[in-house]
Amino acid sequence: MATFKDFRNKVKPNWCPGCGDFSVQAAIQRAAANVGLEPENLAVISGIGCSGRISGYINAYGLHGIHGRALPIAQGVKLANRDLTVIASGGDGDGFAIGMGHTVHAIRRNINITYIVMDNQIYGLTKGQTSPRSGEGFKTKSTPEGSIESTLSPLEVAIAAGATFVAQSFSSDLKQLTSLIEQGIQHEGFSLINVFSPCVTFNKVNTYDWFKENIINLDTVEGYDPTNRLAAMTKLMETGSMITGLIYQNKEKKSYENLVHGFSQEPLAHQSLALSQADFDNLVAEFR
Ligand SMILES: Cc1ncc(C[n+]2csc(CCOP(=O)(O)OP(=O)(O)O)c2C)c(N)n1
Ligand code: SF4
């Protein structure tokens, strides 16, 4: 049986020392081993950004895709081979700015993949511009007088869009993060896990200490019921989304693969896709 070490490869991450993304990498490797996967059972598909490099740092199938397009690629992989566990990953710019349309539709589609967003509330790779997750008044080179736009609350959007699994964690809490990724992988549908993953180089506001002071861990909130959609939305709105843990899960809704008409139980990846000579001749005849 594989251990987390089997999900390591020889590529040395070029993230800045202290970047929150190191913990996300470690948590994915641990969670994959803990749920009994082998490297050949896993595909990690990422977008573009510092966080997007993660697919290159994990020993599994992987694809470092296009900015904002991790989810279309990941959904294609899952539909072609439902036997693979598919993790999509990227930054808050990737998933909640340029890729937000894909995020909303993947959520409502409820396709069985796990989407891990490394939310540092800034664009890291391009040297620190304001993202939709930056706070109002946040000053960067792209908003020198402070951001005048409302901060996006993607987890509220997710619940409104019909999400069946919504969780949030923090890079400093490897135990909780690993457990939530395990639960996300085991969830039969789309799981969204937003991770507060500090950018130590460009974001001097939302630091490790700032998150520690502002986060409420739902594990410490007595009586919180993650199956109650309205309570989940209320908690997000009350706290400005500064909660970690399993926020909402609906185990009743079937995943996309189980609903789509005619979808074969046998993965496309294992089927012969060649046309028979007779089918080919008929097709050509239609265009004569
Ligand atoms: C289509 C397209 N638009 C813009 C860019 C430039 N770009 C690369 S990464 C990035 C944003 C990075 O921020 P985020 O997704 O939050 O990831 P982080 O680097 O913070 O991990 C942008 C705007 C690009 N590569 N492709
Ligand atoms: S710039 Fe920020 S997000 Fe990018 S590797 Fe460095 S600390 Fe991480």
Short mmCIF file of C-alpha atoms and ligand atoms in Angstrom, two decimals:
data_model
loop_
_atom_site.label_atom_id
_atom_site.label_comp_id
_atom_site.label_asym_id
_atom_site.label_seq_id
_atom_site.Cartn_x
_atom_site.Cartn_y
_atom_site.Cartn_z
CA MET A 1 0.00 0.00 0.00
CA ALA A 2 1.30 3.46 -0.90
CA THR A 3 2.41 5.92 1.77
CA PHE A 4 2.58 9.70 1.38
CA LYS A 5 6.24 9.33 0.37
CA ASP A 6 5.14 7.46 -2.78
CA PHE A 7 3.33 10.65 -3.90
CA ARG A 8 6.60 12.62 -3.76
CA ASN A 9 8.71 13.13 -6.87
CA LYS A 10 12.17 14.52 -7.38
CA VAL A 11 11.09 18.00 -8.43
CA LYS A 12 12.04 20.67 -5.88
CA PRO A 13 9.26 23.26 -5.49
CA ASN A 14 10.36 26.80 -6.34
CA TRP A 15 7.81 28.40 -4.02
CA CYS A 16 9.21 31.06 -1.68
CA PRO A 17 10.26 29.71 1.74
CA GLY A 18 7.19 29.90 3.99
CA CYS A 19 4.62 29.90 1.17
CA GLY A 20 1.37 28.28 2.32
CA ASP A 21 1.26 26.08 -0.77
CA PHE A 22 3.87 23.68 0.70
CA SER A 23 1.30 22.49 3.24
CA VAL A 24 -1.33 21.97 0.55
CA GLN A 25 1.10 19.78 -1.37
CA ALA A 26 1.84 17.76 1.80
CA ALA A 27 -1.85 17.46 2.66
CA ILE A 28 -2.75 16.14 -0.81
CA GLN A 29 0.05 13.55 -0.59
CA ARG A 30 -1.05 12.43 2.88
CA ALA A 31 -4.76 12.37 2.03
CA ALA A 32 -4.15 10.35 -1.14
CA ALA A 33 -2.25 7.71 0.82
CA ASN A 34 -4.74 7.73 3.71
CA VAL A 35 -7.69 6.94 1.42
CA GLY A 36 -5.74 4.04 -0.12
CA LEU A 37 -4.80 5.48 -3.51
CA GLU A 38 -1.73 4.50 -5.51
CA PRO A 39 -0.03 7.20 -7.62
CA GLU A 40 -1.48 5.67 -10.80
CA ASN A 41 -5.04 6.15 -9.44
CA LEU A 42 -4.68 9.94 -9.07
CA ALA A 43 -4.65 12.86 -11.51
CA VAL A 44 -3.84 16.38 -10.29
CA ILE A 45 -4.84 19.08 -12.78
CA SER A 46 -3.84 22.67 -12.10
CA GLY A 47 -4.22 26.14 -13.56
CA ILE A 48 -1.58 28.86 -13.82
CA GLY A 49 -0.18 30.71 -10.84
CA CYS A 50 2.38 29.92 -8.14
CA SER A 51 -0.21 27.48 -6.77
CA GLY A 52 -0.69 25.98 -10.23
CA ARG A 53 2.78 24.48 -10.06
CA ILE A 54 1.50 21.94 -7.57
CA SER A 55 0.68 19.34 -10.23
CA GLY A 56 4.40 19.12 -11.07
CA TYR A 57 5.33 18.42 -7.46
CA ILE A 58 3.19 15.33 -6.87
CA ASN A 59 3.96 11.84 -8.11
CA ALA A 60 0.71 11.09 -9.95
CA TYR A 61 -0.77 11.82 -13.36
CA GLY A 62 -0.76 15.58 -13.75
CA LEU A 63 -1.35 18.45 -16.10
CA HIS A 64 -0.31 22.07 -15.58
CA GLY A 65 -3.00 23.67 -17.70
CA ILE A 66 -4.11 27.17 -18.65
CA HIS A 67 -4.97 30.10 -16.39
CA GLY A 68 -8.52 29.69 -15.14
CA ARG A 69 -9.08 26.42 -16.98
CA ALA A 70 -8.11 23.73 -14.47
CA LEU A 71 -11.74 22.70 -14.07
CA PRO A 72 -12.65 22.14 -17.74
CA ILE A 73 -9.57 19.95 -18.12
CA ALA A 74 -10.20 18.09 -14.86
CA GLN A 75 -13.83 17.41 -15.82
CA GLY A 76 -12.67 16.05 -19.18
CA VAL A 77 -10.22 13.73 -17.45
CA LYS A 78 -12.93 12.47 -15.11
CA LEU A 79 -15.41 11.87 -17.92
CA ALA A 80 -12.82 10.01 -19.97
CA ASN A 81 -11.73 7.87 -17.04
CA ARG A 82 -14.06 7.78 -14.09
CA ASP A 83 -11.73 5.26 -12.41
CA LEU A 84 -9.25 8.05 -11.68
CA THR A 85 -9.49 10.20 -8.57
CA VAL A 86 -9.26 13.71 -9.98
CA ILE A 87 -8.06 16.72 -8.01
CA ALA A 88 -8.19 20.17 -9.62
CA SER A 89 -6.18 22.94 -8.01
CA GLY A 90 -5.06 26.53 -8.40
CA GLY A 91 -5.15 29.99 -6.89
CA ASP A 92 -7.98 32.35 -6.00
CA GLY A 93 -7.25 34.34 -9.16
CA ASP A 94 -7.36 31.17 -11.21
CA GLY A 95 -10.62 29.86 -9.76
CA PHE A 96 -12.49 32.95 -8.59
CA ALA A 97 -11.49 35.58 -11.17
CA ILE A 98 -10.78 34.36 -14.71
CA GLY A 99 -12.12 30.85 -13.95
CA MET A 100 -15.19 31.79 -11.91
CA GLY A 101 -17.63 30.83 -14.67
CA HIS A 102 -16.16 27.33 -14.81
CA THR A 103 -16.21 27.08 -11.03
CA VAL A 104 -19.91 27.88 -10.75
CA HIS A 105 -20.91 25.45 -13.51
CA ALA A 106 -18.70 22.62 -12.25
CA ILE A 107 -20.34 23.10 -8.85
CA ARG A 108 -23.88 22.89 -10.19
CA ARG A 109 -22.88 19.99 -12.42
CA ASN A 110 -21.75 18.08 -9.30
CA ILE A 111 -19.15 16.10 -11.18
CA ASN A 112 -17.09 13.86 -8.90
CA ILE A 113 -13.84 15.79 -8.55
CA THR A 114 -12.15 17.61 -5.68
CA TYR A 115 -11.26 21.26 -6.26
CA ILE A 116 -8.62 22.72 -3.94
CA VAL A 117 -8.13 26.48 -4.12
CA MET A 118 -5.01 28.02 -2.58
CA ASP A 119 -6.50 31.32 -1.49
CA ASN A 120 -3.77 33.86 -0.69
CA GLN A 121 -6.09 36.78 -1.53
CA ILE A 122 -3.67 38.16 -4.13
CA TYR A 123 -2.14 37.28 -7.51
CA GLY A 124 1.23 35.78 -6.46
CA LEU A 125 2.88 34.69 -9.71
CA THR A 126 2.38 38.05 -11.42
CA LYS A 127 3.94 39.84 -8.41
CA GLY A 128 1.08 40.88 -6.22
CA GLN A 129 -2.00 42.39 -7.85
CA THR A 130 -5.42 42.64 -6.18
CA SER A 131 -7.65 39.58 -6.61
CA PRO A 132 -11.43 39.21 -6.14
CA ARG A 133 -10.58 37.76 -2.72
CA SER A 134 -8.60 40.84 -1.60
CA GLY A 135 -10.26 42.94 1.08
CA GLU A 136 -11.85 46.30 0.36
CA GLY A 137 -9.20 49.01 0.58
CA PHE A 138 -6.42 46.49 -0.20
CA LYS A 139 -3.46 48.37 -1.73
CA THR A 140 -1.31 46.86 -4.46
CA LYS A 141 0.24 48.15 -7.67
CA SER A 142 -3.07 47.44 -9.45
CA THR A 143 -5.09 49.31 -6.79
CA PRO A 144 -2.66 51.92 -5.41
CA GLU A 145 -5.45 53.82 -3.66
CA GLY A 146 -7.02 50.67 -2.25
CA SER A 147 -9.51 48.25 -3.80
CA ILE A 148 -12.94 49.80 -4.23
CA GLU A 149 -14.65 46.52 -5.22
CA SER A 150 -16.51 44.18 -2.85
CA THR A 151 -14.60 41.09 -1.74
CA LEU A 152 -15.99 37.97 -3.36
CA SER A 153 -17.33 35.26 -1.08
CA PRO A 154 -16.91 32.16 -3.25
CA LEU A 155 -18.23 29.78 -0.62
CA GLU A 156 -21.53 31.68 -0.43
CA VAL A 157 -21.67 31.58 -4.24
CA ALA A 158 -20.95 27.84 -4.12
CA ILE A 159 -23.79 27.12 -1.72
CA ALA A 160 -26.17 29.29 -3.73
CA ALA A 161 -25.13 27.40 -6.89
CA GLY A 162 -26.08 24.03 -5.38
CA ALA A 163 -22.73 22.80 -4.05
CA THR A 164 -22.81 19.41 -2.34
CA PHE A 165 -19.49 19.74 -0.45
CA VAL A 166 -18.00 23.01 0.77
CA ALA A 167 -15.06 23.18 3.18
CA GLN A 168 -12.36 25.63 4.15
CA SER A 169 -9.02 25.19 5.88
CA PHE A 170 -5.71 26.90 6.65
CA SER A 171 -2.19 25.93 5.61
CA SER A 172 -1.08 25.96 9.25
CA ASP A 173 -3.60 23.26 10.15
CA LEU A 174 -2.21 20.28 8.26
CA LYS A 175 -4.31 17.80 10.23
CA GLN A 176 -7.63 19.47 9.43
CA LEU A 177 -6.62 20.16 5.83
CA THR A 178 -5.60 16.52 5.25
CA SER A 179 -8.84 15.26 6.78
CA LEU A 180 -10.96 17.60 4.64
CA ILE A 181 -9.15 16.52 1.46
CA GLU A 182 -9.79 12.88 2.39
CA GLN A 183 -13.48 13.67 2.91
CA GLY A 184 -13.57 15.60 -0.36
CA ILE A 185 -12.05 12.69 -2.29
CA GLN A 186 -14.55 10.29 -0.73
CA HIS A 187 -17.53 12.59 -1.43
CA GLU A 188 -19.58 11.33 -4.40
CA GLY A 189 -19.81 14.64 -6.24
CA PHE A 190 -18.02 17.97 -6.59
CA SER A 191 -16.09 19.03 -3.49
CA LEU A 192 -14.78 22.57 -3.07
CA ILE A 193 -12.03 23.09 -0.50
CA ASN A 194 -10.82 26.65 -0.11
CA VAL A 195 -7.50 26.90 1.72
CA PHE A 196 -6.16 30.08 3.32
CA SER A 197 -2.62 29.72 1.99
CA PRO A 198 -0.58 32.84 2.78
CA CYS A 199 1.64 34.52 0.20
CA VAL A 200 4.53 35.61 2.41
CA THR A 201 6.18 37.66 -0.33
CA PHE A 202 3.41 39.94 -1.62
CA ASN A 203 0.53 39.86 0.87
CA LYS A 204 1.65 41.66 4.02
CA VAL A 205 -1.93 42.02 5.30
CA ASN A 206 -3.36 38.49 5.29
CA THR A 207 -0.42 36.87 7.07
CA TYR A 208 -0.27 33.63 9.10
CA ASP A 209 -0.78 35.67 12.28
CA TRP A 210 -3.71 37.56 10.75
CA PHE A 211 -5.44 34.30 9.81
CA LYS A 212 -4.76 32.78 13.24
CA GLU A 213 -6.41 35.80 14.88
CA ASN A 214 -9.42 35.86 12.59
CA ILE A 215 -10.34 32.24 11.87
CA ILE A 216 -13.12 30.42 13.72
CA ASN A 217 -12.69 26.63 13.59
CA LEU A 218 -16.12 25.03 13.19
CA ASP A 219 -14.89 22.00 15.15
CA THR A 220 -15.06 24.27 18.21
CA VAL A 221 -18.59 25.54 17.48
CA GLU A 222 -21.01 23.43 19.47
CA GLY A 223 -24.05 22.13 17.61
CA TYR A 224 -22.94 23.22 14.13
CA ASP A 225 -24.69 20.98 11.59
CA PRO A 226 -22.93 20.76 8.19
CA THR A 227 -26.00 19.19 6.58
CA ASN A 228 -28.06 22.36 7.13
CA ARG A 229 -27.69 24.50 4.00
CA LEU A 230 -29.33 27.58 5.47
CA ALA A 231 -27.17 27.39 8.61
CA ALA A 232 -24.06 27.09 6.43
CA MET A 233 -25.00 30.20 4.46
CA THR A 234 -25.83 32.09 7.65
CA LYS A 235 -22.52 31.15 9.27
CA LEU A 236 -20.58 32.29 6.20
CA MET A 237 -22.43 35.61 6.11
CA GLU A 238 -22.12 36.19 9.87
CA THR A 239 -18.36 35.59 9.92
CA GLY A 240 -17.33 37.10 6.59
CA SER A 241 -16.43 33.51 5.55
CA MET A 242 -13.68 33.34 8.20
CA ILE A 243 -14.58 29.79 9.24
CA THR A 244 -12.66 26.56 8.74
CA GLY A 245 -13.85 22.96 8.74
CA LEU A 246 -16.61 21.14 6.88
CA ILE A 247 -19.14 23.89 6.16
CA TYR A 248 -21.73 22.03 4.11
CA GLN A 249 -22.29 18.54 2.73
CA ASN A 250 -25.23 17.03 0.90
CA LYS A 251 -24.83 13.29 0.39
CA GLU A 252 -28.23 12.83 -1.23
CA LYS A 253 -27.65 14.42 -4.64
CA LYS A 254 -26.30 12.07 -7.28
CA SER A 255 -23.11 13.00 -9.10
CA TYR A 256 -23.14 14.04 -12.75
CA GLU A 257 -21.59 10.77 -13.93
CA ASN A 258 -24.42 8.84 -12.32
CA LEU A 259 -27.10 10.95 -13.99
CA VAL A 260 -25.87 11.62 -17.50
CA HIS A 261 -27.91 9.59 -19.95
CA GLY A 262 -26.04 6.82 -21.70
CA PHE A 263 -22.77 7.36 -19.84
CA SER A 264 -21.03 4.04 -19.91
CA GLN A 265 -19.92 2.39 -16.70
CA GLU A 266 -16.80 1.43 -18.59
CA PRO A 267 -14.40 4.40 -18.83
CA LEU A 268 -13.95 5.82 -22.31
CA ALA A 269 -10.22 5.48 -21.71
CA HIS A 270 -10.64 1.69 -21.75
CA GLN A 271 -12.91 1.46 -24.78
CA SER A 272 -11.99 1.06 -28.39
CA LEU A 273 -13.00 4.34 -30.01
CA ALA A 274 -12.27 3.21 -33.57
CA LEU A 275 -15.21 3.14 -36.02
CA SER A 276 -15.96 -0.16 -37.70
CA GLN A 277 -15.30 -0.17 -41.48
CA ALA A 278 -19.08 -0.34 -42.13
CA ASP A 279 -19.81 2.68 -39.86
CA PHE A 280 -16.97 4.58 -41.48
CA ASP A 281 -18.26 3.83 -45.00
CA ASN A 282 -21.80 4.91 -44.02
CA LEU A 283 -20.49 8.16 -42.56
CA VAL A 284 -18.49 8.97 -45.67
CA ALA A 285 -21.49 8.07 -47.86
CA GLU A 286 -23.61 10.69 -46.04
CA PHE A 287 -21.27 13.43 -47.26
CA ARG A 288 -20.95 12.28 -50.86
C1 LIG B 1 -5.24 33.98 -19.93
C2 LIG B 1 -4.22 34.51 -18.99
N1 LIG B 1 -4.44 35.70 -18.38
C3 LIG B 1 -3.55 36.18 -17.50
C4 LIG B 1 -2.42 35.48 -17.21
C5 LIG B 1 -1.40 36.07 -16.24
N2 LIG B 1 -1.48 35.43 -14.94
C6 LIG B 1 -0.72 34.35 -14.66
S1 LIG B 1 -0.96 33.78 -13.10
C7 LIG B 1 -2.09 35.01 -12.80
C8 LIG B 1 -2.78 35.15 -11.48
C9 LIG B 1 -2.14 34.38 -10.38
O1 LIG B 1 -2.88 34.47 -9.21
P1 LIG B 1 -3.60 33.23 -8.57
O2 LIG B 1 -4.41 32.50 -9.58
O3 LIG B 1 -4.34 33.71 -7.38
O4 LIG B 1 -2.41 32.25 -8.15
P2 LIG B 1 -1.15 32.48 -7.21
O5 LIG B 1 -0.02 32.88 -8.12
O6 LIG B 1 -1.50 33.56 -6.24
O7 LIG B 1 -0.96 31.17 -6.57
C10 LIG B 1 -2.28 35.83 -13.92
C11 LIG B 1 -3.20 36.98 -13.96
C12 LIG B 1 -2.22 34.24 -17.85
N3 LIG B 1 -1.16 33.48 -17.59
N4 LIG B 1 -3.13 33.78 -18.73
S1 SF4 B 2 5.01 34.74 -4.51
FE1 SF4 B 2 3.62 34.24 -2.84
S2 SF4 B 2 2.25 32.64 -3.66
FE2 SF4 B 2 4.08 32.77 -4.98
S3 SF4 B 2 5.51 31.20 -4.18
FE3 SF4 B 2 6.02 33.18 -3.22
S4 SF4 B 2 4.88 33.18 -1.30
FE4 SF4 B 2 3.94 31.59 -2.59
#
